[in-house]
Short mmCIF file of N, CA and C in Angstrom, two decimals:
data_model
loop_
_atom_site.label_atom_id
_atom_site.label_comp_id
_atom_site.label_asym_id
_atom_site.label_seq_id
_atom_site.Cartn_x
_atom_site.Cartn_y
_atom_site.Cartn_z
N MET A 9 -12.04 1.60 -11.71
CA MET A 9 -11.12 0.60 -11.03
C MET A 9 -9.98 0.23 -11.87
N GLN A 10 -8.85 0.28 -11.21
CA GLN A 10 -7.54 0.00 -11.90
C GLN A 10 -6.80 -1.10 -11.17
N THR A 11 -6.25 -2.00 -11.92
CA THR A 11 -5.56 -3.14 -11.31
C THR A 11 -4.15 -3.28 -12.12
N ALA A 12 -3.09 -3.52 -11.27
CA ALA A 12 -1.83 -3.79 -11.90
C ALA A 12 -1.20 -4.94 -11.15
N THR A 13 -0.41 -5.80 -11.85
CA THR A 13 0.22 -6.90 -11.29
C THR A 13 1.73 -6.89 -11.77
N LEU A 14 2.53 -7.27 -10.91
CA LEU A 14 3.97 -7.28 -11.25
C LEU A 14 4.70 -8.44 -10.29
N GLU A 15 5.63 -9.11 -10.82
CA GLU A 15 6.36 -10.12 -10.10
C GLU A 15 7.62 -9.48 -9.42
N LEU A 16 7.72 -9.62 -8.13
CA LEU A 16 8.76 -9.03 -7.24
C LEU A 16 9.82 -10.05 -6.96
N LEU A 17 11.06 -9.71 -6.95
CA LEU A 17 12.18 -10.64 -6.71
C LEU A 17 12.46 -10.71 -5.24
N ALA A 18 11.39 -11.17 -4.50
CA ALA A 18 11.57 -11.28 -3.10
C ALA A 18 10.49 -12.35 -2.56
N SER A 19 10.84 -13.01 -1.49
CA SER A 19 9.86 -13.93 -0.90
C SER A 19 8.58 -13.11 -0.46
N ARG A 20 7.50 -14.01 -0.39
CA ARG A 20 6.19 -13.33 0.12
C ARG A 20 6.38 -12.88 1.49
N ARG A 21 7.18 -13.52 2.34
CA ARG A 21 7.37 -13.11 3.80
C ARG A 21 8.05 -11.73 3.75
N ASP A 22 9.02 -11.52 2.96
CA ASP A 22 9.73 -10.33 2.89
C ASP A 22 8.85 -9.15 2.37
N VAL A 23 8.09 -9.42 1.31
CA VAL A 23 7.26 -8.40 0.80
C VAL A 23 6.11 -8.05 1.90
N TRP A 24 5.53 -9.11 2.46
CA TRP A 24 4.48 -8.79 3.58
C TRP A 24 5.15 -8.01 4.69
N SER A 25 6.38 -8.30 5.15
CA SER A 25 7.04 -7.51 6.18
C SER A 25 7.16 -6.07 5.77
N PHE A 26 7.43 -5.76 4.47
CA PHE A 26 7.64 -4.41 3.99
C PHE A 26 6.25 -3.78 4.04
N LEU A 27 5.14 -4.45 3.58
CA LEU A 27 3.76 -3.78 3.51
C LEU A 27 3.30 -3.60 4.93
N ALA A 28 3.56 -4.55 5.84
CA ALA A 28 3.02 -4.43 7.16
C ALA A 28 3.51 -3.29 8.04
N GLU A 29 4.53 -2.64 7.63
CA GLU A 29 5.17 -1.45 8.35
C GLU A 29 4.43 -0.26 7.79
N PRO A 30 3.53 0.36 8.70
CA PRO A 30 2.77 1.58 8.17
C PRO A 30 3.58 2.68 7.72
N TYR A 31 4.79 2.90 8.21
CA TYR A 31 5.59 3.98 7.87
C TYR A 31 6.14 3.79 6.53
N HIS A 32 6.14 2.60 5.96
CA HIS A 32 6.62 2.47 4.45
C HIS A 32 5.57 2.87 3.55
N LEU A 33 4.34 3.07 3.85
CA LEU A 33 3.29 3.42 2.89
C LEU A 33 3.58 4.62 2.01
N PRO A 34 4.11 5.81 2.55
CA PRO A 34 4.45 6.81 1.72
C PRO A 34 5.52 6.54 0.64
N ASP A 35 6.37 5.55 0.91
CA ASP A 35 7.43 5.23 0.03
C ASP A 35 6.86 4.55 -1.27
N TRP A 36 5.77 3.87 -1.18
CA TRP A 36 5.33 3.23 -2.40
C TRP A 36 3.94 3.75 -2.88
N TRP A 37 3.15 4.32 -2.07
CA TRP A 37 1.83 4.73 -2.49
C TRP A 37 1.77 6.13 -2.96
N PRO A 38 1.48 6.35 -4.30
CA PRO A 38 1.48 7.76 -4.86
C PRO A 38 0.52 8.64 -4.19
N GLY A 39 1.01 9.80 -3.85
CA GLY A 39 0.18 10.89 -3.18
C GLY A 39 0.18 10.95 -1.64
N ILE A 40 0.67 9.78 -1.06
CA ILE A 40 0.73 9.76 0.43
C ILE A 40 2.15 10.27 0.81
N THR A 41 2.21 11.27 1.58
CA THR A 41 3.49 11.78 2.07
C THR A 41 3.89 11.55 3.43
N GLY A 42 2.92 11.02 4.29
CA GLY A 42 3.21 10.81 5.76
C GLY A 42 2.08 10.01 6.33
N VAL A 43 2.55 9.08 7.30
CA VAL A 43 1.57 8.22 8.04
C VAL A 43 1.74 8.36 9.50
N GLU A 44 0.77 8.35 10.27
CA GLU A 44 0.83 8.31 11.78
C GLU A 44 -0.23 7.22 12.15
N PRO A 45 0.19 6.00 12.37
CA PRO A 45 -0.60 4.85 12.69
C PRO A 45 -1.16 5.02 14.13
N ASP A 46 -2.38 4.53 14.40
CA ASP A 46 -2.94 4.57 15.72
C ASP A 46 -2.25 3.34 16.51
N ARG A 47 -2.62 3.15 17.74
CA ARG A 47 -2.01 2.20 18.65
C ARG A 47 -2.14 0.77 18.08
N ARG A 48 -3.06 0.53 17.33
CA ARG A 48 -3.36 -0.86 16.74
C ARG A 48 -2.29 -1.23 15.63
N GLY A 49 -1.61 -0.18 15.04
CA GLY A 49 -0.75 -0.38 13.96
C GLY A 49 -1.30 -1.00 12.81
N PHE A 50 -0.69 -2.09 12.28
CA PHE A 50 -1.20 -2.77 11.11
C PHE A 50 -2.24 -3.97 11.56
N ALA A 51 -3.36 -3.58 11.72
CA ALA A 51 -4.39 -4.50 12.16
C ALA A 51 -5.73 -4.03 11.60
N PRO A 52 -6.72 -5.00 11.40
CA PRO A 52 -8.06 -4.62 11.02
C PRO A 52 -8.73 -3.65 11.94
N GLY A 53 -9.32 -2.60 11.46
CA GLY A 53 -9.96 -1.57 12.24
C GLY A 53 -9.09 -0.47 12.66
N ALA A 54 -7.78 -0.64 12.35
CA ALA A 54 -6.85 0.51 12.76
C ALA A 54 -7.22 1.74 11.85
N ARG A 55 -6.93 2.87 12.35
CA ARG A 55 -7.07 4.21 11.78
C ARG A 55 -5.85 4.99 11.82
N TRP A 56 -5.38 5.25 10.66
CA TRP A 56 -4.10 6.05 10.52
C TRP A 56 -4.33 7.51 10.04
N LYS A 57 -3.66 8.40 10.77
CA LYS A 57 -3.65 9.78 10.17
C LYS A 57 -2.69 9.83 9.00
N VAL A 58 -3.16 10.28 7.92
CA VAL A 58 -2.33 10.38 6.66
C VAL A 58 -2.25 11.74 6.07
N LEU A 59 -1.03 12.02 5.74
CA LEU A 59 -0.87 13.36 4.87
C LEU A 59 -0.77 12.93 3.48
N ALA A 60 -1.60 13.67 2.73
CA ALA A 60 -1.66 13.26 1.27
C ALA A 60 -1.58 14.60 0.46
N THR A 61 -1.29 14.42 -0.85
CA THR A 61 -1.38 15.53 -1.79
C THR A 61 -2.58 15.29 -2.68
N LYS A 62 -3.44 16.25 -2.59
CA LYS A 62 -4.70 16.29 -3.42
C LYS A 62 -4.48 17.28 -4.68
N ARG A 63 -4.95 16.82 -5.76
CA ARG A 63 -4.80 17.59 -7.00
C ARG A 63 -6.24 18.12 -7.29
N ASN A 64 -6.32 19.40 -7.73
CA ASN A 64 -7.58 19.94 -8.12
C ASN A 64 -7.19 20.87 -9.36
N VAL A 65 -8.07 20.81 -10.34
CA VAL A 65 -7.83 21.50 -11.66
C VAL A 65 -7.78 23.13 -11.33
N LEU A 66 -8.50 23.53 -10.46
CA LEU A 66 -8.64 24.96 -10.13
C LEU A 66 -7.54 25.49 -9.20
N VAL A 67 -7.18 24.73 -8.18
CA VAL A 67 -6.21 25.17 -7.22
C VAL A 67 -4.82 24.48 -7.25
N GLY A 68 -4.67 23.51 -8.12
CA GLY A 68 -3.50 22.82 -8.16
C GLY A 68 -3.29 21.80 -7.13
N ARG A 69 -2.12 21.44 -6.69
CA ARG A 69 -1.83 20.53 -5.65
C ARG A 69 -1.91 21.22 -4.26
N ARG A 70 -2.45 20.44 -3.25
CA ARG A 70 -2.44 21.00 -1.93
C ARG A 70 -2.27 19.77 -0.91
N ALA A 71 -1.79 20.13 0.15
CA ALA A 71 -1.69 18.96 1.26
C ALA A 71 -2.96 18.85 2.01
N VAL A 72 -3.32 17.67 2.22
CA VAL A 72 -4.60 17.45 3.07
C VAL A 72 -4.18 16.37 4.07
N GLU A 73 -4.91 16.53 5.22
CA GLU A 73 -4.69 15.51 6.27
C GLU A 73 -6.01 14.77 6.31
N THR A 74 -5.82 13.38 6.28
CA THR A 74 -7.05 12.52 6.14
C THR A 74 -6.82 11.37 7.00
N MET A 75 -7.69 10.33 6.79
CA MET A 75 -7.72 9.12 7.61
C MET A 75 -7.67 7.97 6.71
N LEU A 76 -6.88 6.97 7.04
CA LEU A 76 -6.86 5.63 6.35
C LEU A 76 -7.42 4.53 7.29
N LEU A 77 -8.41 3.91 6.79
CA LEU A 77 -9.06 2.84 7.63
C LEU A 77 -8.51 1.46 7.08
N VAL A 78 -7.92 0.73 7.98
CA VAL A 78 -7.50 -0.64 7.60
C VAL A 78 -8.72 -1.48 7.73
N ARG A 79 -9.14 -1.96 6.51
CA ARG A 79 -10.36 -2.82 6.50
C ARG A 79 -10.18 -4.22 6.81
N GLU A 80 -9.29 -4.89 6.02
CA GLU A 80 -9.07 -6.37 6.17
C GLU A 80 -7.71 -6.77 5.95
N ILE A 81 -7.25 -7.75 6.67
CA ILE A 81 -5.88 -8.31 6.44
C ILE A 81 -5.97 -9.83 6.55
N ASP A 82 -5.53 -10.41 5.52
CA ASP A 82 -5.33 -11.90 5.53
C ASP A 82 -3.76 -12.02 5.37
N GLU A 83 -3.15 -12.37 6.56
CA GLU A 83 -1.75 -12.42 6.68
C GLU A 83 -1.00 -13.09 5.51
N TYR A 84 -0.05 -12.41 4.91
CA TYR A 84 0.78 -12.79 3.76
C TYR A 84 0.00 -13.00 2.54
N GLU A 85 -1.29 -12.66 2.44
CA GLU A 85 -2.06 -12.75 1.31
C GLU A 85 -2.70 -11.49 0.77
N ARG A 86 -3.35 -10.73 1.73
CA ARG A 86 -4.26 -9.62 1.24
C ARG A 86 -4.41 -8.59 2.36
N TRP A 87 -4.35 -7.30 1.81
CA TRP A 87 -4.61 -6.22 2.71
C TRP A 87 -5.57 -5.22 2.01
N ALA A 88 -6.65 -4.90 2.62
CA ALA A 88 -7.59 -3.89 2.04
C ALA A 88 -7.72 -2.69 2.95
N TRP A 89 -7.71 -1.50 2.32
CA TRP A 89 -7.84 -0.27 3.08
C TRP A 89 -8.58 0.72 2.35
N HIS A 90 -9.09 1.79 3.14
CA HIS A 90 -9.92 2.85 2.57
C HIS A 90 -9.38 4.19 2.93
N LEU A 91 -9.09 5.06 2.07
CA LEU A 91 -8.62 6.40 2.33
C LEU A 91 -9.86 7.32 2.28
N LEU A 92 -10.14 8.16 3.26
CA LEU A 92 -11.20 8.95 3.37
C LEU A 92 -11.23 10.14 2.20
N GLU A 93 -10.02 10.71 2.12
CA GLU A 93 -9.91 11.85 1.16
C GLU A 93 -8.47 12.00 0.60
N PRO A 94 -8.40 11.73 -0.76
CA PRO A 94 -9.46 11.56 -1.81
C PRO A 94 -9.97 10.18 -1.57
N LYS A 95 -11.26 10.07 -1.61
CA LYS A 95 -11.98 8.73 -1.35
C LYS A 95 -11.34 7.65 -2.24
N THR A 96 -10.78 6.63 -1.60
CA THR A 96 -10.00 5.59 -2.38
C THR A 96 -10.11 4.30 -1.66
N ASP A 97 -10.48 3.29 -2.42
CA ASP A 97 -10.42 1.91 -1.83
C ASP A 97 -9.22 1.22 -2.43
N VAL A 98 -8.41 0.39 -1.70
CA VAL A 98 -7.27 -0.19 -2.19
C VAL A 98 -7.26 -1.76 -1.71
N GLU A 99 -6.91 -2.60 -2.63
CA GLU A 99 -6.60 -4.00 -2.15
C GLU A 99 -5.26 -4.46 -2.70
N VAL A 100 -4.47 -5.02 -1.88
CA VAL A 100 -3.14 -5.54 -2.21
C VAL A 100 -3.15 -6.98 -1.99
N ARG A 101 -2.83 -7.81 -3.09
CA ARG A 101 -2.75 -9.26 -3.01
C ARG A 101 -1.38 -9.71 -3.32
N LEU A 102 -0.97 -10.76 -2.52
CA LEU A 102 0.30 -11.41 -2.77
C LEU A 102 0.17 -12.92 -3.03
N ARG A 103 1.05 -13.40 -4.01
CA ARG A 103 0.98 -14.73 -4.36
C ARG A 103 2.44 -15.17 -4.54
N SER A 104 2.73 -16.30 -3.88
CA SER A 104 4.11 -16.88 -4.05
C SER A 104 4.25 -17.45 -5.38
N VAL A 105 5.28 -17.12 -6.16
CA VAL A 105 5.61 -17.72 -7.39
C VAL A 105 6.56 -18.86 -7.12
N ASP A 106 7.57 -18.64 -6.33
CA ASP A 106 8.42 -19.66 -5.75
C ASP A 106 8.94 -19.05 -4.53
N ASP A 107 10.04 -19.63 -3.86
CA ASP A 107 10.57 -19.27 -2.59
C ASP A 107 11.14 -17.80 -2.66
N ARG A 108 11.57 -17.33 -3.78
CA ARG A 108 12.20 -15.86 -3.91
C ARG A 108 11.49 -15.02 -4.79
N ARG A 109 10.31 -15.33 -5.25
CA ARG A 109 9.58 -14.40 -6.10
C ARG A 109 8.07 -14.41 -5.68
N THR A 110 7.51 -13.13 -5.70
CA THR A 110 6.13 -12.97 -5.26
C THR A 110 5.45 -12.04 -6.28
N GLU A 111 4.28 -12.51 -6.65
CA GLU A 111 3.43 -11.64 -7.48
C GLU A 111 2.59 -10.77 -6.58
N VAL A 112 2.63 -9.46 -6.91
CA VAL A 112 1.72 -8.51 -6.15
C VAL A 112 0.73 -7.99 -7.17
N THR A 113 -0.49 -7.83 -6.68
CA THR A 113 -1.56 -7.26 -7.55
C THR A 113 -2.28 -6.19 -6.57
N VAL A 114 -2.22 -4.95 -7.25
CA VAL A 114 -2.82 -3.81 -6.48
C VAL A 114 -4.11 -3.37 -7.32
N THR A 115 -5.20 -3.29 -6.65
CA THR A 115 -6.50 -2.82 -7.27
C THR A 115 -6.91 -1.60 -6.50
N THR A 116 -7.28 -0.54 -7.21
CA THR A 116 -7.62 0.74 -6.62
C THR A 116 -8.82 1.40 -7.32
N THR A 117 -9.61 2.09 -6.65
CA THR A 117 -10.63 2.87 -7.29
C THR A 117 -10.14 4.26 -7.76
N ARG A 118 -8.97 4.63 -7.26
CA ARG A 118 -8.50 5.98 -7.62
C ARG A 118 -6.89 5.97 -7.48
N GLY A 119 -6.34 6.69 -8.36
CA GLY A 119 -4.80 6.70 -8.34
C GLY A 119 -4.28 5.72 -9.26
N SER A 120 -2.92 5.51 -9.13
CA SER A 120 -2.31 4.72 -10.11
C SER A 120 -1.78 3.36 -9.56
N ALA A 121 -2.50 2.23 -9.84
CA ALA A 121 -2.05 0.95 -9.45
C ALA A 121 -0.64 0.66 -10.00
N ASP A 122 -0.56 1.00 -11.30
CA ASP A 122 0.83 0.78 -11.96
C ASP A 122 1.97 1.49 -11.27
N ALA A 123 1.74 2.63 -10.88
CA ALA A 123 2.86 3.42 -10.11
C ALA A 123 3.13 2.66 -8.78
N ALA A 124 2.09 2.34 -8.12
CA ALA A 124 2.34 1.65 -6.77
C ALA A 124 3.11 0.38 -6.89
N VAL A 125 2.73 -0.49 -7.91
CA VAL A 125 3.51 -1.79 -8.01
C VAL A 125 4.92 -1.55 -8.49
N LYS A 126 5.10 -0.53 -9.36
CA LYS A 126 6.46 -0.19 -9.82
C LYS A 126 7.32 0.23 -8.61
N ARG A 127 6.79 1.19 -7.82
CA ARG A 127 7.49 1.59 -6.63
C ARG A 127 7.80 0.40 -5.67
N LEU A 128 6.86 -0.46 -5.48
CA LEU A 128 7.07 -1.71 -4.56
C LEU A 128 8.11 -2.47 -5.25
N TYR A 129 8.10 -2.66 -6.54
CA TYR A 129 9.20 -3.40 -7.16
C TYR A 129 10.53 -2.74 -6.93
N ASP A 130 10.77 -1.51 -7.08
CA ASP A 130 11.96 -0.78 -6.82
C ASP A 130 12.46 -1.00 -5.36
N LEU A 131 11.52 -0.73 -4.46
CA LEU A 131 11.92 -0.88 -3.05
C LEU A 131 12.27 -2.17 -2.55
N VAL A 132 11.48 -3.15 -2.95
CA VAL A 132 11.69 -4.44 -2.56
C VAL A 132 12.93 -5.00 -3.17
N GLN A 133 13.32 -4.70 -4.47
CA GLN A 133 14.49 -5.14 -5.11
C GLN A 133 15.69 -4.53 -4.30
N THR A 134 15.55 -3.31 -4.00
CA THR A 134 16.71 -2.67 -3.29
C THR A 134 16.96 -3.31 -1.87
N ALA A 135 15.90 -3.72 -1.23
CA ALA A 135 15.96 -4.41 0.10
C ALA A 135 16.63 -5.81 -0.12
N ALA A 136 16.18 -6.43 -1.20
CA ALA A 136 16.59 -7.89 -1.31
C ALA A 136 18.10 -7.97 -1.68
N THR A 137 18.70 -6.85 -2.20
CA THR A 137 20.08 -6.87 -2.59
C THR A 137 21.06 -6.64 -1.31
N PHE A 138 20.56 -6.28 -0.24
CA PHE A 138 21.46 -5.95 0.86
C PHE A 138 21.65 -7.21 1.64
#
């Protein structure tokens, strides 16, 4: 299990709006290269088709099509999801620091929580400057 926390220079509402858009996931989650959400979109029980890159010591990197299951959503506070291949559980938590700053915590059973929060930081900072 890996956990990383970082303070973002954006309101919790703005960060949540970014996270709640399924098509943004490849922008910030390492290894995911594409998302096709089902008709439910960003909702508990939704199943998204995901294109990911899988690493293997013997064959190197290869593209895989897998499924992401949206497990739980507590609006503006928490999002939990499960990726079938490579098997990964993720939880994203948001906490308001003040009106313009939000603490994000990512916990994952696989992959880099540090890389995910750093990418979120970069993307949210860019959006906040427009």
